[in-house]
Short mmCIF file of C-alpha atoms in Angstrom, two decimals:
data_model
loop_
_atom_site.label_atom_id
_atom_site.label_comp_id
_atom_site.label_asym_id
_atom_site.label_seq_id
_atom_site.Cartn_x
_atom_site.Cartn_y
_atom_site.Cartn_z
CA UNK A 1 -27.44 55.92 1.58
CA UNK A 2 -27.72 53.11 4.32
CA UNK A 3 -30.31 50.08 3.45
CA UNK A 4 -31.61 48.22 6.47
CA UNK A 5 -33.37 44.74 5.71
CA UNK A 6 -36.25 44.60 7.62
CA UNK A 7 -37.52 41.25 6.45
CA UNK A 8 -36.93 39.03 3.36
CA UNK A 9 -39.02 36.39 1.70
CA UNK A 10 -37.27 33.53 -0.06
CA UNK A 11 -39.02 32.20 -3.06
CA UNK A 12 -36.71 29.67 -4.69
CA UNK A 13 -33.52 27.93 -4.06
CA UNK A 14 -31.26 26.00 -6.60
CA UNK A 15 -28.52 23.43 -6.43
CA UNK A 16 -26.11 21.91 -8.66
CA UNK A 17 -27.69 18.54 -10.12
CA UNK A 18 -24.84 16.20 -9.22
CA UNK A 19 -27.05 13.37 -9.59
CA UNK A 20 -26.47 12.48 -5.67
CA UNK A 21 -28.84 13.04 -2.82
CA UNK A 22 -26.83 15.96 -1.50
CA UNK A 23 -26.40 15.40 2.25
CA UNK A 24 -25.08 11.97 2.91
CA UNK A 25 -25.92 9.62 6.01
CA UNK A 26 -23.79 11.68 8.28
CA UNK A 27 -25.41 14.82 7.21
CA UNK A 28 -22.23 16.00 5.45
CA UNK A 29 -22.55 17.78 2.04
CA UNK A 30 -21.00 16.38 -1.12
CA UNK A 31 -17.68 18.08 -1.64
CA UNK A 32 -15.36 18.60 -4.53
CA UNK A 33 -12.75 15.88 -4.42
CA UNK A 34 -10.03 18.55 -5.14
CA UNK A 35 -10.71 21.55 -2.83
CA UNK A 36 -13.23 19.62 -0.35
CA UNK A 37 -15.30 22.47 -0.51
CA UNK A 38 -19.21 21.69 -0.94
CA UNK A 39 -20.19 21.87 -4.58
CA UNK A 40 -22.98 24.15 -3.57
CA UNK A 41 -20.24 26.51 -2.43
CA UNK A 42 -17.53 27.88 -4.74
CA UNK A 43 -14.03 26.77 -5.50
CA UNK A 44 -11.34 28.29 -2.98
CA UNK A 45 -10.50 31.15 -5.75
CA UNK A 46 -14.05 32.38 -5.94
CA UNK A 47 -16.04 34.35 -3.75
CA UNK A 48 -19.72 33.50 -4.64
CA UNK A 49 -21.22 30.36 -5.64
CA UNK A 50 -23.26 30.16 -8.70
CA UNK A 51 -22.77 30.44 -12.45
CA UNK A 52 -19.37 32.10 -12.21
CA UNK A 53 -18.10 28.95 -10.52
CA UNK A 54 -19.69 25.99 -12.23
CA UNK A 55 -19.14 22.32 -11.86
CA UNK A 56 -17.55 20.20 -14.66
CA UNK A 57 -18.22 16.66 -15.26
CA UNK A 58 -15.86 14.25 -17.08
CA UNK A 59 -16.96 11.37 -19.04
CA UNK A 60 -15.99 9.16 -16.34
CA UNK A 61 -18.83 10.83 -14.35
CA UNK A 62 -16.56 12.42 -11.91
CA UNK A 63 -17.47 15.80 -10.90
CA UNK A 64 -15.24 18.75 -9.85
CA UNK A 65 -15.47 22.55 -9.35
CA UNK A 66 -14.73 23.61 -13.03
CA UNK A 67 -11.85 25.96 -11.68
CA UNK A 68 -10.31 23.01 -9.46
CA UNK A 69 -10.29 20.50 -12.41
CA UNK A 70 -8.81 23.11 -14.85
CA UNK A 71 -6.25 24.07 -12.55
CA UNK A 72 -5.25 20.27 -12.13
CA UNK A 73 -5.53 19.69 -15.83
CA UNK A 74 -3.23 22.53 -16.48
CA UNK A 75 -0.24 20.95 -14.62
CA UNK A 76 2.16 18.58 -16.34
CA UNK A 77 1.71 16.44 -13.35
CA UNK A 78 -2.05 15.80 -14.18
CA UNK A 79 -1.08 14.01 -17.30
CA UNK A 80 -4.28 15.04 -18.32
CA UNK A 81 -5.97 12.28 -16.26
CA UNK A 82 -9.19 12.55 -13.88
CA UNK A 83 -7.72 12.80 -10.14
CA UNK A 84 -10.25 10.11 -9.29
CA UNK A 85 -9.63 7.20 -11.72
CA UNK A 86 -6.46 8.25 -13.58
CA UNK A 87 -8.38 7.96 -16.91
CA UNK A 88 -7.64 10.34 -19.63
CA UNK A 89 -10.26 13.36 -18.71
CA UNK A 90 -12.77 13.92 -21.33
CA UNK A 91 -15.24 16.53 -20.42
CA UNK A 92 -18.56 15.36 -20.65
CA UNK A 93 -20.76 17.21 -23.28
CA UNK A 94 -23.92 16.18 -21.41
CA UNK A 95 -24.04 14.98 -18.00
CA UNK A 96 -24.77 11.07 -18.09
CA UNK A 97 -27.89 10.30 -16.58
CA UNK A 98 -29.28 13.65 -16.91
CA UNK A 99 -32.97 13.64 -16.04
CA UNK A 100 -34.20 16.36 -18.28
CA UNK A 101 -32.65 18.34 -21.17
CA UNK A 102 -32.20 21.58 -18.87
CA UNK A 103 -28.67 20.33 -18.15
CA UNK A 104 -26.33 22.75 -19.80
CA UNK A 105 -23.31 21.52 -21.80
CA UNK A 106 -20.48 22.58 -19.48
CA UNK A 107 -18.21 23.14 -22.40
CA UNK A 108 -20.43 25.33 -24.28
CA UNK A 109 -21.94 27.14 -21.51
CA UNK A 110 -21.19 26.87 -17.93
CA UNK A 111 -24.73 27.02 -16.68
CA UNK A 112 -24.75 23.34 -15.29
CA UNK A 113 -27.29 24.57 -12.58
CA UNK A 114 -30.68 23.18 -12.69
CA UNK A 115 -32.98 25.45 -11.15
CA UNK A 116 -34.78 23.60 -8.51
CA UNK A 117 -37.54 25.97 -7.62
CA UNK A 118 -38.98 24.81 -4.23
CA UNK A 119 -41.21 27.93 -3.50
CA UNK B 1 -14.23 15.14 14.88
CA UNK B 2 -15.61 11.71 13.85
CA UNK B 3 -12.68 11.63 11.19
CA UNK B 4 -10.15 12.12 14.00
CA UNK B 5 -11.56 9.56 16.33
CA UNK B 6 -11.86 7.01 13.28
CA UNK B 7 -8.19 7.66 12.63
CA UNK B 8 -6.97 7.15 16.12
CA UNK B 9 -8.31 3.56 15.89
CA UNK B 10 -6.30 3.15 12.82
CA UNK B 11 -3.11 4.18 14.57
CA UNK B 12 -3.04 7.77 13.01
CA UNK B 13 -2.95 10.94 15.29
CA UNK B 14 -2.57 14.67 14.55
CA UNK B 15 0.12 15.76 16.53
CA UNK B 16 0.35 19.42 15.21
CA UNK B 17 -1.70 21.32 12.67
CA UNK B 18 -1.39 25.00 13.89
CA UNK B 19 -1.34 26.33 10.54
CA UNK B 20 -1.75 25.17 6.78
CA UNK B 21 1.76 25.05 6.24
CA UNK B 22 3.14 22.23 8.35
CA UNK B 23 1.22 19.23 9.93
CA UNK B 24 2.83 16.49 11.86
CA UNK B 25 0.96 13.37 12.45
CA UNK B 26 1.89 10.05 14.48
CA UNK B 27 1.64 6.89 12.60
CA UNK B 28 1.86 3.26 13.95
CA UNK B 29 1.14 0.04 11.98
CA UNK B 30 -1.72 -1.94 13.85
CA UNK B 31 -1.69 -5.65 14.03
CA UNK B 32 1.12 -7.90 13.26
CA UNK B 33 4.01 -6.25 11.33
CA UNK B 34 7.87 -5.74 11.46
CA UNK B 35 6.98 -2.53 13.07
CA UNK B 36 4.84 -3.78 16.06
CA UNK B 37 5.08 -1.34 19.01
CA UNK B 38 6.94 1.40 17.05
CA UNK B 39 5.59 4.81 16.44
CA UNK B 40 6.66 7.06 13.87
CA UNK B 41 5.98 10.88 12.88
CA UNK B 42 5.25 12.16 9.64
CA UNK B 43 5.58 15.82 8.51
CA UNK B 44 3.67 17.19 5.83
CA UNK B 45 4.45 20.39 4.30
CA UNK B 46 2.02 22.36 1.99
CA UNK B 47 2.77 24.77 -0.67
CA UNK B 48 0.21 27.55 -1.65
CA UNK B 49 -0.67 25.43 -4.51
CA UNK B 50 -1.81 22.28 -2.64
CA UNK B 51 -3.68 20.18 -3.23
CA UNK B 52 -2.90 20.77 -7.01
CA UNK B 53 0.79 20.40 -6.19
CA UNK B 54 1.67 17.30 -3.81
CA UNK B 55 2.63 17.94 -0.13
CA UNK B 56 6.23 17.29 0.97
CA UNK B 57 5.98 14.32 3.30
CA UNK B 58 9.00 13.11 5.57
CA UNK B 59 9.44 10.91 8.42
CA UNK B 60 10.62 12.93 11.50
CA UNK B 61 14.11 12.14 12.98
CA UNK B 62 14.30 13.80 16.41
CA UNK B 63 14.75 13.11 19.99
CA UNK B 64 11.26 11.43 20.11
CA UNK B 65 10.88 9.82 16.79
CA UNK B 66 12.88 7.50 14.53
CA UNK B 67 12.85 7.04 10.96
CA UNK B 68 11.56 3.62 10.05
CA UNK B 69 14.03 1.08 8.69
CA UNK B 70 12.34 0.31 5.44
CA UNK B 71 13.54 -0.39 1.67
CA UNK B 72 11.74 2.53 0.39
CA UNK B 73 12.55 5.06 3.34
CA UNK B 74 15.86 6.77 3.47
CA UNK B 75 17.54 7.38 6.79
CA UNK B 76 16.97 11.25 6.41
CA UNK B 77 13.34 10.54 6.22
CA UNK B 78 12.83 10.92 2.59
CA UNK B 79 10.19 8.28 1.28
CA UNK B 80 10.26 6.95 -2.22
CA UNK B 81 6.53 6.40 -2.91
CA UNK B 82 4.76 7.23 -6.16
CA UNK B 83 1.82 8.71 -4.77
CA UNK B 84 3.97 11.49 -3.21
CA UNK B 85 5.65 12.10 -6.77
CA UNK B 86 4.72 11.37 -10.32
CA UNK B 87 1.48 9.82 -9.14
CA UNK B 88 0.05 12.42 -6.92
CA UNK B 89 -3.62 13.10 -7.31
CA UNK B 90 -5.22 16.20 -5.79
CA UNK B 91 -8.05 13.95 -4.45
CA UNK B 92 -5.48 12.30 -1.89
CA UNK B 93 -6.14 13.45 1.30
CA UNK B 94 -3.55 13.66 4.31
CA UNK B 95 -5.33 10.56 5.68
CA UNK B 96 -4.95 8.75 2.50
CA UNK B 97 -1.42 9.45 2.26
CA UNK B 98 -1.08 8.21 5.86
CA UNK B 99 -2.91 5.01 5.22
CA UNK B 100 -0.85 4.39 2.22
CA UNK B 101 2.36 4.68 3.91
CA UNK B 102 1.02 2.75 6.89
CA UNK B 103 0.32 0.08 4.51
CA UNK B 104 3.72 0.24 3.05
CA UNK B 105 5.06 -0.35 6.38
CA UNK B 106 2.81 -3.23 7.06
CA UNK B 107 3.72 -5.13 3.89
CA UNK B 108 7.47 -4.89 4.49
CA UNK B 109 9.22 -8.22 4.76
CA UNK B 110 12.69 -7.28 5.61
CA UNK B 111 13.70 -4.21 7.58
CA UNK B 112 16.46 -2.72 5.58
CA UNK B 113 17.53 0.64 4.29
CA UNK B 114 17.27 1.31 0.30
CA UNK B 115 20.55 -0.13 -1.18
CA UNK B 116 21.75 3.36 -2.16
CA UNK B 117 20.81 5.03 1.21
CA UNK B 118 24.40 6.42 2.03
CA UNK B 119 24.90 7.81 -1.42
CA UNK B 120 21.45 9.37 -1.64
CA UNK B 121 21.49 10.87 1.81
CA UNK B 122 24.92 12.54 1.16
CA UNK B 123 23.57 14.51 -1.69
CA UNK B 124 20.03 14.53 -1.17
CA UNK B 125 18.08 17.89 -1.74
CA UNK B 126 16.40 19.27 1.28
CA UNK B 127 12.94 18.57 -0.12
CA UNK B 128 12.22 15.13 -1.39
CA UNK B 129 10.14 16.82 -3.85
CA UNK B 130 13.28 17.73 -5.68
CA UNK B 131 14.39 14.26 -6.05
CA UNK B 132 13.48 12.31 -9.22
CA UNK B 133 12.81 8.96 -7.72
CA UNK B 134 12.15 6.04 -10.02
CA UNK B 135 9.11 4.05 -8.98
CA UNK B 136 9.61 0.87 -10.91
CA UNK B 137 10.23 -1.03 -7.82
CA UNK B 138 13.97 -0.67 -8.26
CA UNK B 139 15.48 1.97 -6.03
CA UNK B 140 17.41 4.33 -8.22
CA UNK B 141 16.72 7.90 -7.41
CA UNK B 142 18.53 10.33 -9.74
CA UNK B 143 19.53 13.53 -7.42
#
């Protein structure tokens, strides 16, 4: 069966709550420091953005795609350090400065997304 | 595009980037330095694991470009710089590497080869990534 989409009606959008405004002055999106792909997109190993490719925060407040930081920490070269500040990486149990309690614990449940329903 | 223009003003130009395996950039040290008016070329080679694994970075030695004479640069183009070895971080961009090497050249006080240059070059592996450099300021690579 072939389905043709005649029209669609968006009712909500969401983005990761990175605590940053999103687009910077030059209109460039915030990107993962490791793969340079926007947080809103997925890491290079995934095909679809969303809960299957979440973000992961360190206690140092640095944030990466979870798959990117895990790949790095899995190497000996990483010395288990944050790629940004070389401090020992400690995954944040709750993102610092979280504005509400909807921010999931990235350790327990990779649902770091805060639905941001702009209908 | 903005990045490329900004880099040109810093003395860094992209010479070749036809694929994601090998890039070549030219590098000159702006302002007063021992390398005034010299232009060098840096070759980056990326493995599929990049940026989790560091790029292989060497100074080009060909008909056009010469390897800079510097206490941390061997005559075969291999560079002893910790950020390319045990202090690599996957957030380091090609630009960041270029700027670091530029500043390494800019801060040079005497143009000379590493003291063990001849011994190292004779037995050096093809890729400097296979050299275990010591980065404690002393130049004691163990091949």
